[in-house]
Short mmCIF file of C-alpha atoms in Angstrom, two decimals:
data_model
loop_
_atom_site.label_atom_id
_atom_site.label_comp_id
_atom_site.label_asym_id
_atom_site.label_seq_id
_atom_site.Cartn_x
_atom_site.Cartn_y
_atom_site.Cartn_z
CA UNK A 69 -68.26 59.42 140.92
CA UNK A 70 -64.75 60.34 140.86
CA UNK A 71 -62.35 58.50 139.03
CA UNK A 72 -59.40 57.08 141.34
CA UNK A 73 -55.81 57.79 140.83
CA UNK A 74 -53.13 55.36 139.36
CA UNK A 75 -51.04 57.15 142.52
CA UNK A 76 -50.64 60.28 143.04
CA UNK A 77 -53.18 62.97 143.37
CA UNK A 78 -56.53 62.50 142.02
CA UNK A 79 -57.34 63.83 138.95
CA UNK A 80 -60.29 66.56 137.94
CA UNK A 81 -62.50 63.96 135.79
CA UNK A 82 -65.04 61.44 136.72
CA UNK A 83 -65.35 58.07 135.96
CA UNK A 84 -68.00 58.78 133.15
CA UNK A 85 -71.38 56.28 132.48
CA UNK A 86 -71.16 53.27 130.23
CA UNK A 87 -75.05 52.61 129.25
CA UNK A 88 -76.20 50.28 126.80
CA UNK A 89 -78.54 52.63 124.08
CA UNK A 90 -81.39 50.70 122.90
CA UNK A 91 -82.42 53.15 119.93
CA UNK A 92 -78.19 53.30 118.74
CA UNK A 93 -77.99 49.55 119.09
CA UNK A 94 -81.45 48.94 116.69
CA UNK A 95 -79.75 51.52 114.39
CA UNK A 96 -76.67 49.61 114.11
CA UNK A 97 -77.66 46.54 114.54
CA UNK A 98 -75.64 45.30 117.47
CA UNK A 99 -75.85 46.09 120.83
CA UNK A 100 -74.01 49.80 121.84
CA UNK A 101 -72.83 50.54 124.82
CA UNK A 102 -72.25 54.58 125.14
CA UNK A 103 -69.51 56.18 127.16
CA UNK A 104 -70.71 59.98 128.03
CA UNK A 105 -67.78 62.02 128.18
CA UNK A 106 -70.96 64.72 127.97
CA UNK A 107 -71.07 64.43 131.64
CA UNK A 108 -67.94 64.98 132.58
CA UNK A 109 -67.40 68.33 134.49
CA UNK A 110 -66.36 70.56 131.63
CA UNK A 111 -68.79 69.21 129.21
CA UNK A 112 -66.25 66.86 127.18
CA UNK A 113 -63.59 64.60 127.17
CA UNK A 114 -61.17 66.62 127.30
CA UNK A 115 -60.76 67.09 131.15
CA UNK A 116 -59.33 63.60 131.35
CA UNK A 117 -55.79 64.61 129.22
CA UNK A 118 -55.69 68.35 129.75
CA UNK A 119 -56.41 68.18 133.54
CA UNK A 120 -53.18 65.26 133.77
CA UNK A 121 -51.24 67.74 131.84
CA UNK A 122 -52.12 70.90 133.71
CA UNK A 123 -51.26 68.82 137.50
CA UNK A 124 -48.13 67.49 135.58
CA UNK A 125 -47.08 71.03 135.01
CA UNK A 126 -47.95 71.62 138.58
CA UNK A 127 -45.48 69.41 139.94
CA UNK A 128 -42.62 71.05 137.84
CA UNK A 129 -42.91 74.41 139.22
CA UNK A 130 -45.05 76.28 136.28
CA UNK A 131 -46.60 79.54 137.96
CA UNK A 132 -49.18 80.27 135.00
CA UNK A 133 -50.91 78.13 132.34
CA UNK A 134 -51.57 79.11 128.74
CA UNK A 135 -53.55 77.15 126.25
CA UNK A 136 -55.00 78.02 122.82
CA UNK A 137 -58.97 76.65 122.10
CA UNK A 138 -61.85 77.88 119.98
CA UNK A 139 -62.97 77.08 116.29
CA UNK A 140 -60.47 75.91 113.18
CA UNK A 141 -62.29 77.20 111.10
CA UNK A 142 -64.26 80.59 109.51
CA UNK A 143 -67.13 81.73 111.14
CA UNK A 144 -71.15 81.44 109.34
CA UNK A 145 -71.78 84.81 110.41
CA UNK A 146 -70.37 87.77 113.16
CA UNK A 147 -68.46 87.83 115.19
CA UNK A 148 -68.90 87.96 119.41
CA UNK A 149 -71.06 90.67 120.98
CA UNK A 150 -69.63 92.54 123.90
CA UNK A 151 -66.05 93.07 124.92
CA UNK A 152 -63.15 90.44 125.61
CA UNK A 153 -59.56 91.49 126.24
CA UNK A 154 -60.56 95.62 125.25
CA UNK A 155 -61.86 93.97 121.44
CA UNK A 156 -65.47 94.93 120.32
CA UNK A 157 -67.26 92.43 117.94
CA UNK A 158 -70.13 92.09 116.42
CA UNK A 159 -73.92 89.90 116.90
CA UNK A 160 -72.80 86.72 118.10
CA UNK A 161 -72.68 83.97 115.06
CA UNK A 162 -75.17 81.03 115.74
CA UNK A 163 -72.86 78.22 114.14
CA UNK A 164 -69.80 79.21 116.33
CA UNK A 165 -68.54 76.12 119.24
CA UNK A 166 -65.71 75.44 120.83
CA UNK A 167 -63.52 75.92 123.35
CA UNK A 168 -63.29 72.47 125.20
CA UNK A 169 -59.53 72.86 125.90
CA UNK A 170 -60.04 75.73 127.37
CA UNK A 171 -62.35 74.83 129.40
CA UNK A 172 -60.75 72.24 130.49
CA UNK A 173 -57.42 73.88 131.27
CA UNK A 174 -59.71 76.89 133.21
CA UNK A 175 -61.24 74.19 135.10
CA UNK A 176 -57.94 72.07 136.03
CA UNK A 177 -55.96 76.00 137.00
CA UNK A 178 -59.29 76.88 139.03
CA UNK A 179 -59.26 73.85 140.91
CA UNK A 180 -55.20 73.96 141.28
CA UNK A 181 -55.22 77.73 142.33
CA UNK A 182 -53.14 78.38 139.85
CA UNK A 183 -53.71 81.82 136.27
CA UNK A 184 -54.47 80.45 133.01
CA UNK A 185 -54.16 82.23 129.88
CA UNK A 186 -56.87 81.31 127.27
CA UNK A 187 -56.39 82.12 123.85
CA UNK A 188 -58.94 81.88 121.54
CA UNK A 189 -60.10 83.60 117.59
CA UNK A 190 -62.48 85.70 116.83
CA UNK A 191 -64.59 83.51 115.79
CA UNK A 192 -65.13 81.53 119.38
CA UNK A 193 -69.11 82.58 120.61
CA UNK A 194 -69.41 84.61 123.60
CA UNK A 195 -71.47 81.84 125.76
CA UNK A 196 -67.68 80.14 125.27
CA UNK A 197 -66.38 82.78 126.48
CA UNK A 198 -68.12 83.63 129.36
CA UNK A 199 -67.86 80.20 130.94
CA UNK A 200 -64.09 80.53 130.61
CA UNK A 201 -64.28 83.67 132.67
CA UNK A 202 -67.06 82.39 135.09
CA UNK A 203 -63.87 79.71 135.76
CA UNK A 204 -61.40 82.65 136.26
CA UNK A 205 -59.09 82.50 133.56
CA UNK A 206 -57.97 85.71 131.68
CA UNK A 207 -59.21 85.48 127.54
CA UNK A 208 -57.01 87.04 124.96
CA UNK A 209 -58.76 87.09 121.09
CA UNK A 210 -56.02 86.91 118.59
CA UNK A 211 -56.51 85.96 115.37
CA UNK A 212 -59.31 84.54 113.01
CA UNK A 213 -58.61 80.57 113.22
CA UNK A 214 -57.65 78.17 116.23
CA UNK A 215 -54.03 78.25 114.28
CA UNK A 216 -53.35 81.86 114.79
CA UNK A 217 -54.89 81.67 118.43
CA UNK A 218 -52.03 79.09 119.06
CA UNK A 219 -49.21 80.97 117.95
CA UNK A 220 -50.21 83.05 119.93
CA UNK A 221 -50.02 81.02 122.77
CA UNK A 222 -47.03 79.41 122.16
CA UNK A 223 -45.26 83.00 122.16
CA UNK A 224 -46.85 83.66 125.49
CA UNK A 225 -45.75 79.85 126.75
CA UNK A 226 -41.88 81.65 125.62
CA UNK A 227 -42.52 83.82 129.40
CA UNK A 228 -40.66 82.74 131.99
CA UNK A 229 -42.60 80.08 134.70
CA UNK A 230 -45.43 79.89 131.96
CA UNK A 231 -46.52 76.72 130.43
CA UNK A 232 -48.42 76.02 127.11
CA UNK A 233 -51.55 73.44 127.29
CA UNK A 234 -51.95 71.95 123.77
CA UNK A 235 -55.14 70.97 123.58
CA UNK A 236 -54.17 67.19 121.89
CA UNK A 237 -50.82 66.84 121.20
CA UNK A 238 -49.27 66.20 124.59
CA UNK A 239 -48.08 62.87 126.00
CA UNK A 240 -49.26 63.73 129.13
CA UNK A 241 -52.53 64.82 127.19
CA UNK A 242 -52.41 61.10 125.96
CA UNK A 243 -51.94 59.60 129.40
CA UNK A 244 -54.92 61.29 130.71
CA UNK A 245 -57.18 60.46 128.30
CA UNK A 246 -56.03 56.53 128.14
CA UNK A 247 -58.06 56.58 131.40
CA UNK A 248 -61.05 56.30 129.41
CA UNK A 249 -60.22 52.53 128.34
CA UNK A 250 -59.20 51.41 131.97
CA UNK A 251 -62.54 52.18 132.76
CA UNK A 252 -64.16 50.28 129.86
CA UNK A 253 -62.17 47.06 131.06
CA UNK A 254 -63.24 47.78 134.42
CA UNK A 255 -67.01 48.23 133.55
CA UNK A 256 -67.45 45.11 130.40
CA UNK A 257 -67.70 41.86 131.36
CA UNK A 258 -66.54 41.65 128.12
CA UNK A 259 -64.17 44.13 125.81
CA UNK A 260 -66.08 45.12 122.94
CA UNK A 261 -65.70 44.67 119.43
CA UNK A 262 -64.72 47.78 118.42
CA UNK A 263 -64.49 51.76 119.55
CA UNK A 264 -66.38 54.28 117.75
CA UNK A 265 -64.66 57.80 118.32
CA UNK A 266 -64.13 61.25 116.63
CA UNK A 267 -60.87 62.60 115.82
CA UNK A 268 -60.00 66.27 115.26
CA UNK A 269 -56.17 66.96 116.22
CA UNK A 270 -55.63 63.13 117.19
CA UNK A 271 -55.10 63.40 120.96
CA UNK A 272 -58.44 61.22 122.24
CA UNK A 273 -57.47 58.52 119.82
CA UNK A 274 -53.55 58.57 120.74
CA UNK A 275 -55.40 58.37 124.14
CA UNK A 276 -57.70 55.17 123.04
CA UNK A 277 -54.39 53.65 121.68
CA UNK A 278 -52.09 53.97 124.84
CA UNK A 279 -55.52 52.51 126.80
CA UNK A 280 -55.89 49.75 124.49
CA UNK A 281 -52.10 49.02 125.30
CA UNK A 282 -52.11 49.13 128.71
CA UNK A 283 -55.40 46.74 129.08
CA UNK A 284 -54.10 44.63 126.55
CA UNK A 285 -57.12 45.47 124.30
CA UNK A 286 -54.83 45.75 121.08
CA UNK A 287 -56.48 44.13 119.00
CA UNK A 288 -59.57 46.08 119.29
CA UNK A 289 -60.62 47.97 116.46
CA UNK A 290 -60.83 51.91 116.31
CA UNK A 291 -62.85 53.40 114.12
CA UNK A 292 -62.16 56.87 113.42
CA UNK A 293 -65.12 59.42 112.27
CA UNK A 294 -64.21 63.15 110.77
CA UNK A 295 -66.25 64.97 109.19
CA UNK A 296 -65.73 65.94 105.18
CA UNK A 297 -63.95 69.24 105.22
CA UNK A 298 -61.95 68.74 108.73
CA UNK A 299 -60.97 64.79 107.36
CA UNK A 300 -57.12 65.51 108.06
CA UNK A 301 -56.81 62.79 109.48
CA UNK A 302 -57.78 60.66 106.56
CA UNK A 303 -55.77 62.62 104.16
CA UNK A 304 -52.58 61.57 106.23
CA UNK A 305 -53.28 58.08 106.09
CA UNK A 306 -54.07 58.39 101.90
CA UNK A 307 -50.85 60.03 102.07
CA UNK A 308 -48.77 58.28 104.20
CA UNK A 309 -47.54 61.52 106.14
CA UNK A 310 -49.17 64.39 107.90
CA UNK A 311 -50.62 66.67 105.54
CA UNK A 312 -52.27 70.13 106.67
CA UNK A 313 -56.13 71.03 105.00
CA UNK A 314 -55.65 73.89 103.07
CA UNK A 315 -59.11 75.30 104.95
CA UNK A 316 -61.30 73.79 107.08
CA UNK A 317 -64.93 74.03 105.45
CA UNK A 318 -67.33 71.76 108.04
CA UNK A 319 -69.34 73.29 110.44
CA UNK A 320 -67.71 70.52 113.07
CA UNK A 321 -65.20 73.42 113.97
CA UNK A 322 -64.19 71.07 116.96
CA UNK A 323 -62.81 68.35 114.54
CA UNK A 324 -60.76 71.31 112.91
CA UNK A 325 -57.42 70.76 113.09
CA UNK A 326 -55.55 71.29 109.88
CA UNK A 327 -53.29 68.78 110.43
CA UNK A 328 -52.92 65.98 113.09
CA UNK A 329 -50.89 65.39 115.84
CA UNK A 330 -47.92 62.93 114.46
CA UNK A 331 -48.85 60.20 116.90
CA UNK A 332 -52.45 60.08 115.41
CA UNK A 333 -50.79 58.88 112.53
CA UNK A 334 -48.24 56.44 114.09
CA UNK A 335 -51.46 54.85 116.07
CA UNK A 336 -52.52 53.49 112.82
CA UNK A 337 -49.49 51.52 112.08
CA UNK A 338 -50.01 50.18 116.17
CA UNK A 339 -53.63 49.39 116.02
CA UNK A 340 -56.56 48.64 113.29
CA UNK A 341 -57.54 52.09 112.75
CA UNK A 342 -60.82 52.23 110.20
CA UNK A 343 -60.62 56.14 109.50
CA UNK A 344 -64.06 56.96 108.29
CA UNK A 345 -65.02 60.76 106.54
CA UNK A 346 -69.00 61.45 106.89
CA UNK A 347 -70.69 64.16 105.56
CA UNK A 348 -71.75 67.45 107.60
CA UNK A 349 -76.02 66.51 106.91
CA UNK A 350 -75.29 62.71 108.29
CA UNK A 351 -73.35 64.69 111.48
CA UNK A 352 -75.76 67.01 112.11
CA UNK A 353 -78.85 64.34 111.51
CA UNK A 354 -77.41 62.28 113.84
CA UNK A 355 -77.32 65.17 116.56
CA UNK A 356 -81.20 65.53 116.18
CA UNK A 357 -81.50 61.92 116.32
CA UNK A 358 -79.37 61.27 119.43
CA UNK A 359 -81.28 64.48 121.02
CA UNK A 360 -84.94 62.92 120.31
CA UNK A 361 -83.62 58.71 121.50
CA UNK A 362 -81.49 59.35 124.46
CA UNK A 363 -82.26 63.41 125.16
CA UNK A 364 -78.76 64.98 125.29
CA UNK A 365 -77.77 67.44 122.69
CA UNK A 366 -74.00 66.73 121.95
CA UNK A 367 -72.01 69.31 118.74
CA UNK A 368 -71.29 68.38 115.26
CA UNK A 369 -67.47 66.67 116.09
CA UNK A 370 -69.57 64.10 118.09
CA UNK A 371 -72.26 63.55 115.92
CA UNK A 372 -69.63 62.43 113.64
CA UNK A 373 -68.97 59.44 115.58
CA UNK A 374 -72.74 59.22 116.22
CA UNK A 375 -73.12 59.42 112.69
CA UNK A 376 -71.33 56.07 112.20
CA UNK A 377 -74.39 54.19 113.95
CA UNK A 378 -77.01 56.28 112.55
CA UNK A 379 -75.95 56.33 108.84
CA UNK A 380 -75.25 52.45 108.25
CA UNK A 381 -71.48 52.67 107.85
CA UNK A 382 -71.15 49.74 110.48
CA UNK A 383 -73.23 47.37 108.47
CA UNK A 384 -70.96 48.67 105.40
CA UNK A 385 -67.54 48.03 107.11
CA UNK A 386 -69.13 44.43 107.90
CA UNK A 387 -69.80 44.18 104.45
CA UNK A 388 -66.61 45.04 103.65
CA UNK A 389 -64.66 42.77 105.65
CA UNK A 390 -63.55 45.45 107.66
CA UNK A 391 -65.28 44.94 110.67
CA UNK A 392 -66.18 41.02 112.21
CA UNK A 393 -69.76 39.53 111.49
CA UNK A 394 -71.01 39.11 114.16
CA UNK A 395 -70.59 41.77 116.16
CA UNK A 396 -71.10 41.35 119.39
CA UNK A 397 -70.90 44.69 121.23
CA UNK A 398 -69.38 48.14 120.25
CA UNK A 399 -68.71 51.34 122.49
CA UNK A 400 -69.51 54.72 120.85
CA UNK A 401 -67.28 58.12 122.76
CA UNK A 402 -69.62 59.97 123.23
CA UNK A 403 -67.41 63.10 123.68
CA UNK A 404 -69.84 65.61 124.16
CA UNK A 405 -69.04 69.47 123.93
CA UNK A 406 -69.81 72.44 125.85
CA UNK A 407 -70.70 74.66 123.63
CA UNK A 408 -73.91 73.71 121.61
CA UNK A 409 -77.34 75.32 122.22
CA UNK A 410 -81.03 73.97 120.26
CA UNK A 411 -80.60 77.22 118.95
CA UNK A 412 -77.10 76.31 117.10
CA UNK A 413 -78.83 73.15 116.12
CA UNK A 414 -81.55 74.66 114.50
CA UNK A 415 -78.94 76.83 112.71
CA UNK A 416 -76.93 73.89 111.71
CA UNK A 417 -80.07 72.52 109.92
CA UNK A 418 -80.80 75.42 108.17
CA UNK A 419 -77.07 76.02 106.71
CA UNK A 420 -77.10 72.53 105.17
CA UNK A 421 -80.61 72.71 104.25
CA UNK A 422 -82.26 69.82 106.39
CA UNK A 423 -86.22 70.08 107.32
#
């Protein structure tokens, strides 16, 4: 189902499911209720922010979109196979993923007639790739990391009547995704006890934030799952201040961002923000888990949040005061991602060592 507008044009994503899980809620021990961004038409949440940003631009007279997506991280083996933007590479690496904001920025220019520029590393797999030019958009490799693609970027956002896309640290990007919560209060009877979500550069959890404002869900607990390695968002709240990763070392590329959007970190002094670091195994067990009790196969950023159910640290927040005892209900974003294969799974297992 499309989702409606607030007024004005309607936007690109759908108003996603919101299904109690039966195997999440025995594993947590409350009942779960999971919202599948998975479905949504790019494969992630990410649709809901970029695609208000891209028809925002729209409206101001842009004539050509450019946005930056791909891994944050090194590669776990070659590079792509075949030729993007006149660059050779080599066998395709099986841990590489994603490219969500650029898929969802190809998507939203597709279905506003409008160019895109995607610009991605080296290290972004050729499935990725492909779907971005299946969607029209023109792909330009630069660099190793998602940092140097967006430099890039942002010097071809300097061209007259173009327009950069950050992938998460956009108020409009914000806006979009605060959709996600309207719908929650539209679909509970009751609002839950707490949100279970991932966080990479910040911009679905600013998102969750300006949500919980407008539905006057404030007081509704966030907690915040990265993965050990991509945690910058847990090293700014230890700190204080933003704080940039001198590497990123997990295999949840998606989750890479060096350093957070500012407005991840000023969400935390807003709302109760629980910021949570799990380990890369407990990720990528809880992808095989959530594969084999609910049959979707989602990437490592989202079994991070997934993670949270699977690996006890509810029960331990309860135990820890943190979280209320009872719980009643929790919702778990289920944000999905585009670019994971059984294949890449399989791979996953076998850097980390898991039978």
């Amino acid at each position: 189902m499309a989702a409606q507008p607030d007024g004005g044009e309607k936007p690109f994503h759908i108003i996603s499911p919101i299904l109690e899980s039966l195997p999440l809620s025995r594993a947590a021990g409350t009942k779960v209720y999971m919202k599948l961004e998975n479905v949504q038409p790019t494969g992630s949440f990410k649709i809901r922010g970029i695609g208000h940003l891209c028809q925002e631009a729209a409206k101001k007279g842009c004539r050509r979109f450019v946005c930056s997506s791909g891994n944050r991280g090194p590669s776990y083996g070659g590079m792509l196979t075949g030729n993007v933007g006149s660059v050779y590479y080599l066998p395709d690496p099986p841990l590489s993923a994603g490219g969500n904001a650029g898929l969802a920025a190809a998507y939203a220019a597709k279905k506003l007639g409008f160019p895109v520029t995607v610009v991605v590393p080296s290290t972004t797999g050729p499935t990725t790739v492909h779907k971005l030019e299946e969607l029209g958009a023109e792909v330009e490799v630069s660099g190793q990391v998602w940092d140097e693609a967006n430099r890039r970027a942002l010097e071809l956002a300097q061209t007259e009547g173009w327009v950069s896309i950050h992938p998460f640290d956009h108020p409009s990007v914000w806006q979009g995704h605060a959709s996600l919560v309207r719908e929650l209060k539209d679909s509970l009877e009751t609002k839950p006890d707490a949100i279970l979500l991932a966080v990479g550069g910040g911009g679905l959890l600013a998102g969750i934030v300006a949500g919980l404002h407008q539905v006057g869900w404030q007081d509704v607990p966030i907690v915040a799952a990265e993965t050990r390695g991509a945690h910058s968002f847990h090293a700014a709240l230890a700190a204080g201040r933003l704080v940039s990763l001198p590497d990123i070392t997990s295999v949840a590329k998606c989750l890479g961002a060096k350093k957070v959007a500012a407005r991840a970190l000023e969400c935390a002094q807003e709302c109760q923000v629980i910021s949570q670091v799990v380990e890369d195994t407990e990720a990528v067990r809880a992808m095989e888990r959530f594969l084999d009790d609910e049959r979707m196969l989602v990437e490592p950023a989202c079994g991070a949040a997934l993670a949270l159910l699977y690996a006890g640290r509810l029960q331990r927040l309860q135990r820890e005061g943190r979280l209320r005892t009872p719980l009643d209900s929790v919702v778990v974003v289920v944000c999905g991602g585009s670019s994971i294969q059984a294949a890449q799974l399989q791979a996953l297992k076998n850097q980390l060592g898991l039978e």
